[in-house]
mmCIF file of C-alpha atoms in Angstrom:
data_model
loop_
_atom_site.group_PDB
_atom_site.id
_atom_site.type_symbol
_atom_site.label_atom_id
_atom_site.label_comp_id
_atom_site.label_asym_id
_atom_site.label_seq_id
_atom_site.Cartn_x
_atom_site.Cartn_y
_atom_site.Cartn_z
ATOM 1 C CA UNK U 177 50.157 72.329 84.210
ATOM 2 C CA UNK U 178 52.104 69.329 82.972
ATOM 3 C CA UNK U 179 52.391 68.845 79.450
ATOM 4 C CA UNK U 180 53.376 65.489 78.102
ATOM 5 C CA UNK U 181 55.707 65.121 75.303
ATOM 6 C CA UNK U 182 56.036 62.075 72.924
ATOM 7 C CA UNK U 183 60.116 61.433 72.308
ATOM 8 C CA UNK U 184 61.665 59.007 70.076
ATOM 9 C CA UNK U 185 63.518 55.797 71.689
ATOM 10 C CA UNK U 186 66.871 57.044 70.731
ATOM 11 C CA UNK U 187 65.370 60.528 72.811
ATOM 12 C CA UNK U 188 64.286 58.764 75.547
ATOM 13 C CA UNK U 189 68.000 56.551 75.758
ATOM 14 C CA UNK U 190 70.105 59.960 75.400
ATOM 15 C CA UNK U 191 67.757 61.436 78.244
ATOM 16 C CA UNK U 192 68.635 58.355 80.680
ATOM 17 C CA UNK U 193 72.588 58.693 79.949
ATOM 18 C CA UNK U 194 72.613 61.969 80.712
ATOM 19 C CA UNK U 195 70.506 61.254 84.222
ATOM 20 C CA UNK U 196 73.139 58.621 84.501
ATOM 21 C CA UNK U 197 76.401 60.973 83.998
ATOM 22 C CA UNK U 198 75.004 63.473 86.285
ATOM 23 C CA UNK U 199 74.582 60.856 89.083
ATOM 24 C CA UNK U 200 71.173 61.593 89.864
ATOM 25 C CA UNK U 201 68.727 59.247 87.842
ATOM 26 C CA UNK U 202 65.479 60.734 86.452
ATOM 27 C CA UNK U 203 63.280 59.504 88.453
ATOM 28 C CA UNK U 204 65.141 60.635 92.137
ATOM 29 C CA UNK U 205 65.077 64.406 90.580
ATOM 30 C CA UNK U 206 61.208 64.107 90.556
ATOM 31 C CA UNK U 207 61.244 62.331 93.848
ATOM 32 C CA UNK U 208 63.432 65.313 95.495
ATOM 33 C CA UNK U 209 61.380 67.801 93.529
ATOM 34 C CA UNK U 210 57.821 66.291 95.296
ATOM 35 C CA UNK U 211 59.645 66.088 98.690
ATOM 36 C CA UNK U 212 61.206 69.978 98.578
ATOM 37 C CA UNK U 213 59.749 72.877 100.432
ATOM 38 C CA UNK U 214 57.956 74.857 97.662
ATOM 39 C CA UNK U 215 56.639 78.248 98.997
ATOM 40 C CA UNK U 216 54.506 81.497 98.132
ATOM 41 C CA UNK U 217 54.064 84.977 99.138
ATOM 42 C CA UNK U 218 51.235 87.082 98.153
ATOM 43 C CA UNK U 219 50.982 90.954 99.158
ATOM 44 C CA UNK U 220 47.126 92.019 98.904
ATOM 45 C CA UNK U 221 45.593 95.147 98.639
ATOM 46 C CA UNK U 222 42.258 94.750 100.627
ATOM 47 C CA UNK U 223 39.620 97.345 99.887
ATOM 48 C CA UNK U 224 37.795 96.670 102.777
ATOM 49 C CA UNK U 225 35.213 98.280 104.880
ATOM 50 C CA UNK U 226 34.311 98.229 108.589
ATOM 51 C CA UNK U 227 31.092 97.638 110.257
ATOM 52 C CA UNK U 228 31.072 97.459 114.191
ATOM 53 C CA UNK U 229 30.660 98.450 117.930
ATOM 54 C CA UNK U 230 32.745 99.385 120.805
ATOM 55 C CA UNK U 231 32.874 99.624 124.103
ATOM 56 C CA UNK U 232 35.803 100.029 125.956
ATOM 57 C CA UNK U 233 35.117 98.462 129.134
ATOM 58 C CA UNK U 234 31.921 98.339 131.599
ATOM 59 C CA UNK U 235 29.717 101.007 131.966
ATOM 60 C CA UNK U 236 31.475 103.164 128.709
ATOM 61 C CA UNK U 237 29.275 103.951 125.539
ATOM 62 C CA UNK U 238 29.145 102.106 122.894
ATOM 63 C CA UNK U 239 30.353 103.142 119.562
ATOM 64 C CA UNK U 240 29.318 102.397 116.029
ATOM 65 C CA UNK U 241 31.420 102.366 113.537
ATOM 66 C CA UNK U 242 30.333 102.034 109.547
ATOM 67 C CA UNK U 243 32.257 102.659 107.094
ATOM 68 C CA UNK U 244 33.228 101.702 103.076
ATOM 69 C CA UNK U 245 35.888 101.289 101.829
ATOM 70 C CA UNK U 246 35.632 105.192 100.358
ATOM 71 C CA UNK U 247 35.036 106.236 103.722
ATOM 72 C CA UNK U 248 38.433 104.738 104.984
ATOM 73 C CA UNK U 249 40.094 105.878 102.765
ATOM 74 C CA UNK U 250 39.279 109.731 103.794
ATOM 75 C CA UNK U 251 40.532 108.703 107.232
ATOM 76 C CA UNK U 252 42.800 105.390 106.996
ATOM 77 C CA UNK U 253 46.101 105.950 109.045
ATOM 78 C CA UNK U 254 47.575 102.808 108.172
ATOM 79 C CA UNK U 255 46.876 99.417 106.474
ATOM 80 C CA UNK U 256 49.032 95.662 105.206
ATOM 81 C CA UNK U 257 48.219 93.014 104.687
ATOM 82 C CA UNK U 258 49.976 89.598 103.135
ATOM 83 C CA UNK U 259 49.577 85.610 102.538
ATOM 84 C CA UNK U 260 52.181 83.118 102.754
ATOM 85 C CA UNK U 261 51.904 79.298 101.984
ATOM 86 C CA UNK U 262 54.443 76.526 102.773
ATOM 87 C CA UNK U 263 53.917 72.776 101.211
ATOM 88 C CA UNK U 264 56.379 70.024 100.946
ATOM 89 C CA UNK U 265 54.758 66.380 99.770
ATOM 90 C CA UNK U 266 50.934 66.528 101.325
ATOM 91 C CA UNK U 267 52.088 68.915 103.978
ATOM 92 C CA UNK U 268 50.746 72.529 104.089
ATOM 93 C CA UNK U 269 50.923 75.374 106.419
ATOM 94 C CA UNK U 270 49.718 79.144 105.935
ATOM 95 C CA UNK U 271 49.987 82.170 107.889
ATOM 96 C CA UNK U 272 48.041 85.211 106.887
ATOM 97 C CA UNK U 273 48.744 88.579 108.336
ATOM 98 C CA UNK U 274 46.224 91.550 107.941
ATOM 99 C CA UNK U 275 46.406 95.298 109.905
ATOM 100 C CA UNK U 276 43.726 98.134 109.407
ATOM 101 C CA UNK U 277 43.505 101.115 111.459
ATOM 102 C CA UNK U 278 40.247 103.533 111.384
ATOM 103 C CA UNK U 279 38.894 106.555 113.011
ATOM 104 C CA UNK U 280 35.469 107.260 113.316
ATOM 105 C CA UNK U 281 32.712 109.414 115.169
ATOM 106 C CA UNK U 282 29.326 109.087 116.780
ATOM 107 C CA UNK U 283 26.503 111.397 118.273
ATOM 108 C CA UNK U 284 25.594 110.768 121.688
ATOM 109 C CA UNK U 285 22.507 111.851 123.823
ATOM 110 C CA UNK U 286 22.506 115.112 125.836
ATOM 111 C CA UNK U 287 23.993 116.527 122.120
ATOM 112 C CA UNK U 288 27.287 114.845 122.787
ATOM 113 C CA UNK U 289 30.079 113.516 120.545
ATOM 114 C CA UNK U 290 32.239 110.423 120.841
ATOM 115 C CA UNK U 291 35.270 109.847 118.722
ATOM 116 C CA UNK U 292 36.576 106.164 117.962
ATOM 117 C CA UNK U 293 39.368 104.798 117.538
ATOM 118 C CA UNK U 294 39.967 101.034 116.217
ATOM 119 C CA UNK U 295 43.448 99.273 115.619
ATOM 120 C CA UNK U 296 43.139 96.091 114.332
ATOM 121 C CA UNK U 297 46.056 93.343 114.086
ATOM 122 C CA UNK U 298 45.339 89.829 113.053
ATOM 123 C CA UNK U 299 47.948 86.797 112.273
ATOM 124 C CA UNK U 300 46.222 83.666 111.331
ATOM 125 C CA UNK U 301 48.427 80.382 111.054
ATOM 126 C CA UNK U 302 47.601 77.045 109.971
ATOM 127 C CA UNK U 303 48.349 74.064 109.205
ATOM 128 C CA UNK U 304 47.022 70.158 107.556
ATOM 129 C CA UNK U 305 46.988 67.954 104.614
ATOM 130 C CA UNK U 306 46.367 68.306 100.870
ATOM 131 C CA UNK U 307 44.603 66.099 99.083
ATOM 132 C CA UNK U 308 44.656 66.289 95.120
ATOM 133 C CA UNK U 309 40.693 65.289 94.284
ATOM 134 C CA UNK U 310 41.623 65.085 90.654
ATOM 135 C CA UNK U 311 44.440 66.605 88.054
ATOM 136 C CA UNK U 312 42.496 69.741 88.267
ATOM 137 C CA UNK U 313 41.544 70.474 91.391
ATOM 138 C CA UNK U 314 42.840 70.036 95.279
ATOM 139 C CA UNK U 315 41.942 70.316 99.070
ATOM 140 C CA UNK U 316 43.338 71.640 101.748
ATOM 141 C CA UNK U 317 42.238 70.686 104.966
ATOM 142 C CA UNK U 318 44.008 73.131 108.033
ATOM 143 C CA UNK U 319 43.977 73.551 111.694
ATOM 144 C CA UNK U 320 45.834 76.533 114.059
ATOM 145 C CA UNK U 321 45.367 79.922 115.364
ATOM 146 C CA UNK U 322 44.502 83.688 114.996
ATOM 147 C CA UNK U 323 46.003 85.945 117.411
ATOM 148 C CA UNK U 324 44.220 89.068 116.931
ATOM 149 C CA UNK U 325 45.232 92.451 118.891
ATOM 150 C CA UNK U 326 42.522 95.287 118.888
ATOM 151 C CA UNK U 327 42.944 98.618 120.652
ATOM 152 C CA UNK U 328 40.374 101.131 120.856
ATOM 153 C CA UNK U 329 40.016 104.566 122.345
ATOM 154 C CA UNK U 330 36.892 106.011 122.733
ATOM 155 C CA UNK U 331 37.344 110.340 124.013
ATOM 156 C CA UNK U 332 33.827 111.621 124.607
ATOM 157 C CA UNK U 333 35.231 115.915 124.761
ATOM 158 C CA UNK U 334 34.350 117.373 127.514
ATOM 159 C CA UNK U 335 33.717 114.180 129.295
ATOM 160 C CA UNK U 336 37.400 112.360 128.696
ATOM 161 C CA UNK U 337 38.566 109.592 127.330
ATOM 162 C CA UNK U 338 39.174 105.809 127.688
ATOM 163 C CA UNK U 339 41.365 102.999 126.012
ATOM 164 C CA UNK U 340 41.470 99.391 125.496
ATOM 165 C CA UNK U 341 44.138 97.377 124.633
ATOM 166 C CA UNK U 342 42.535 93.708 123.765
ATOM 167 C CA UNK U 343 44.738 90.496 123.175
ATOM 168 C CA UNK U 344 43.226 86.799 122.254
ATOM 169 C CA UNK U 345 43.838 83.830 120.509
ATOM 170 C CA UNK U 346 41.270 81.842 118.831
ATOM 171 C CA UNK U 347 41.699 78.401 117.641
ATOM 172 C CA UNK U 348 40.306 78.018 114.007
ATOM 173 C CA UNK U 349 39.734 75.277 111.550
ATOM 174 C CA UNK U 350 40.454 75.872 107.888
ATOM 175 C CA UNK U 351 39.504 74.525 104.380
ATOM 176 C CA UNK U 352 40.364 75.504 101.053
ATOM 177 C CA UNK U 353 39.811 74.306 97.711
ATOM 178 C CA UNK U 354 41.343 75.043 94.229
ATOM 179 C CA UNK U 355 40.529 74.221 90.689
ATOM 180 C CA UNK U 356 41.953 75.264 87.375
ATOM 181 C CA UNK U 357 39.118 76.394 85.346
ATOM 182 C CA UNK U 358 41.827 76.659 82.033
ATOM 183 C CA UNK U 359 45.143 76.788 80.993
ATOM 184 C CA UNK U 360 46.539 80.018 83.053
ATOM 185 C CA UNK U 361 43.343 80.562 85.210
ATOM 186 C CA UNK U 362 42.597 78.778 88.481
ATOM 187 C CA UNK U 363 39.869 79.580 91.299
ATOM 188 C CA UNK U 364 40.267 79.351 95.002
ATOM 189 C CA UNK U 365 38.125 79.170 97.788
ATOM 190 C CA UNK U 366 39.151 79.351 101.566
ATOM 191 C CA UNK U 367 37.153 79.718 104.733
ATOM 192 C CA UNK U 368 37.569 79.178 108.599
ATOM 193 C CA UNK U 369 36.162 79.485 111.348
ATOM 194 C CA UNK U 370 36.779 79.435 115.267
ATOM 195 C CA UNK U 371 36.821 81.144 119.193
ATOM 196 C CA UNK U 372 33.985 79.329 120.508
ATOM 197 C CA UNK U 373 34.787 81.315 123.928
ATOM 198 C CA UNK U 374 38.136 80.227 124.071
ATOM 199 C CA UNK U 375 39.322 83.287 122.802
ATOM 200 C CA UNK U 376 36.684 85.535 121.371
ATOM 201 C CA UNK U 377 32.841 84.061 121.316
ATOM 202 C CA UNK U 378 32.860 83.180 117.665
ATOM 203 C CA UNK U 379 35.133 84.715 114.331
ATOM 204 C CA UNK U 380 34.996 83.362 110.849
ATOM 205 C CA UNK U 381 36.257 84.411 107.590
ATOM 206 C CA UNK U 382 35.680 83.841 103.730
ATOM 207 C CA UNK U 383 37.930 84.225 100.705
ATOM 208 C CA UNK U 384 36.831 83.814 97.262
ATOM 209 C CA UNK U 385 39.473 84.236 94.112
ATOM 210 C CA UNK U 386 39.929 84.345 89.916
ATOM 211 C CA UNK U 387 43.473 84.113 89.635
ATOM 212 C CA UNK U 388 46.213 84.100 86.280
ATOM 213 C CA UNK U 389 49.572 82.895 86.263
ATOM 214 C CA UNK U 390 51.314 85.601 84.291
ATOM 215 C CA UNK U 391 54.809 83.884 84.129
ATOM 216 C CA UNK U 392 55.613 80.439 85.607
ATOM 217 C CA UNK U 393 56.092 81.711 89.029
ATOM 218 C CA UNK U 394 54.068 84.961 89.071
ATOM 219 C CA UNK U 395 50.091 84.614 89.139
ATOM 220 C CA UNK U 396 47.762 87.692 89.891
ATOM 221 C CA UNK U 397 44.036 87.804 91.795
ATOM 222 C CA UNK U 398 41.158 89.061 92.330
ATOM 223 C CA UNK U 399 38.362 88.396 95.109
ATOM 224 C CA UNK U 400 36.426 89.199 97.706
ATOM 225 C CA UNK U 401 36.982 88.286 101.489
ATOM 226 C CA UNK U 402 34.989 89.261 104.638
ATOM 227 C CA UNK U 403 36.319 88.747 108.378
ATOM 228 C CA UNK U 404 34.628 88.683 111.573
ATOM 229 C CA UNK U 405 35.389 88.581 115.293
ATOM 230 C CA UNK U 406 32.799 88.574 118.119
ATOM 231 C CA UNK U 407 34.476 89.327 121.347
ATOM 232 C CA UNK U 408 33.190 89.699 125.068
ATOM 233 C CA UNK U 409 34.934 89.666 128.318
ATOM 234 C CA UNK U 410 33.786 91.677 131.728
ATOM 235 C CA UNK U 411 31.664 94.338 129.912
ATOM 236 C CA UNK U 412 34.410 95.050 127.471
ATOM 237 C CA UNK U 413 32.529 94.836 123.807
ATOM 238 C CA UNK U 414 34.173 94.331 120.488
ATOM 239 C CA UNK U 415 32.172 93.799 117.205
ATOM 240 C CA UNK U 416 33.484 94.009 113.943
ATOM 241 C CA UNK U 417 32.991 92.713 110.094
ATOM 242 C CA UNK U 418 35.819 93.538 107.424
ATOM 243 C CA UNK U 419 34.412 93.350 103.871
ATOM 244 C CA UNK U 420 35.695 94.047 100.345
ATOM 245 C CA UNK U 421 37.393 93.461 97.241
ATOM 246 C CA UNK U 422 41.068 92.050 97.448
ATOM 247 C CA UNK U 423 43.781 92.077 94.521
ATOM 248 C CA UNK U 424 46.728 90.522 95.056
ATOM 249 C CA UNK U 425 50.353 89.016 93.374
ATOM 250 C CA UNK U 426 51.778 86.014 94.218
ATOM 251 C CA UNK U 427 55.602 84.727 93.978
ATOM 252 C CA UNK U 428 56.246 81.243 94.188
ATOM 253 C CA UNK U 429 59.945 80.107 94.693
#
């Protein structure tokens, strides 16, 4: 937030000679501030849970997988996850990177077990304008890609086993919108959506966020997001939601 602060002529002259002994006049500082790359990184912690089904390839069972966020955590082998943001002038690009791997298993007929497997890599990059609606709030409007990479093994014992190593790219469009609701505190909303059988039938995501600047370049979050990916190709099935809570800090520099 800008704050604007009433100075005396005599300020206001001893401001301007000192623009003019540095060489660089007042006005080309804030000119060269707009135009500079400003950036952000924010590590999340995702409490997510996963809802889906699997199938390997043609003619393999399908597996259901449900679990919160409590569950995964019982069984989680490995999870990260982490925003970046890029603007200079109007310009804005993003890239969002998430990773959750989960174990999980299902009874089959004949008194049969299956055992699943999902690995779950998605990088999400975009880029568009900003428009500032008023001194409060702002819109981005965003365009790219999410490459996602899922692998799944499915080992029925007794039976044997089969993997799947899945890589697409979807194209998605993006929006987000921010407002500060007070001095300090500031709300954010993003959402996308995309595949449309180029890469997977159909994926989409929300993000919803409270967040608090704590120092000038340190804010903190909290949220909720939910990610989804519908994806078909020669009898090969994959079906998942993400859901949860996020909290997150952010660094701008």
């Amino acid at each position: 937030m800008i704050q604007h602060i009433n100075t005396s002529a005599g300020m206001a002259a001893a401001a301007l000679a000192v623009g003019l002994l540095a060489g660089t006049p007042a006005w080309a500082q804030d000119k060269a501030a707009a135009d500079a790359w400003r950036y952000q990184l924010t590590p999340y912690v995702w409490m997510t849970g996963l809802d889906g089904s699997v199938r390997p390839f043609r003619g393999a069972p399908t597996v259901t997988v449900n679990k919160s966020f409590s569950d995964i955590l019982e069984n989680l082998d490995a999870a990260a996850f982490v925003n970046g943001t890029a603007r200079k002038g109007s310009y804005v690009l993003q890239g969002d990177f998430s990773y959750a791997a989960t174990s999980d298993q299902a009874a089959l007929p004949l008194g049969l077990s299956a055992k699943a497997k999902i690995r779950q890599t998605s990088l999400t990059m975009t880029g568009g304008h900003n428009w500032m609606l008023s001194p409060q709030s702002s819109f981005d409007l965003m365009a790219g890609l999410r490459l996602w990479q899922i692998k799944a093994e499915v080992n029925v014992p007794g039976v044997g086993s089969a993997q799947s190593n899945t890589s697409f790219v979807d194209p998605v469009v993006a929006a987000r919108w921010r407002y500060d609701i007070a001095p300090r505190w500031s709300s954010l909303l993003y959402a996308d959506m995309g595949g449309l059988d180029v890469g997977s039938k159909f994926t989409w995501q929300v993000h919803a966020s409270v967040n608090y600047q704590v120092k000038e370049n340190i804010f903190v979050s909290v949220g909720y997001r939910h990610l989804s990916v519908n994806y078909r190709d020669n009898g090969k099935r994959l079906d998942f939601s993400q859901s949860g809570p996020i909290v997150g800090a952010t660094l701008r520099f």
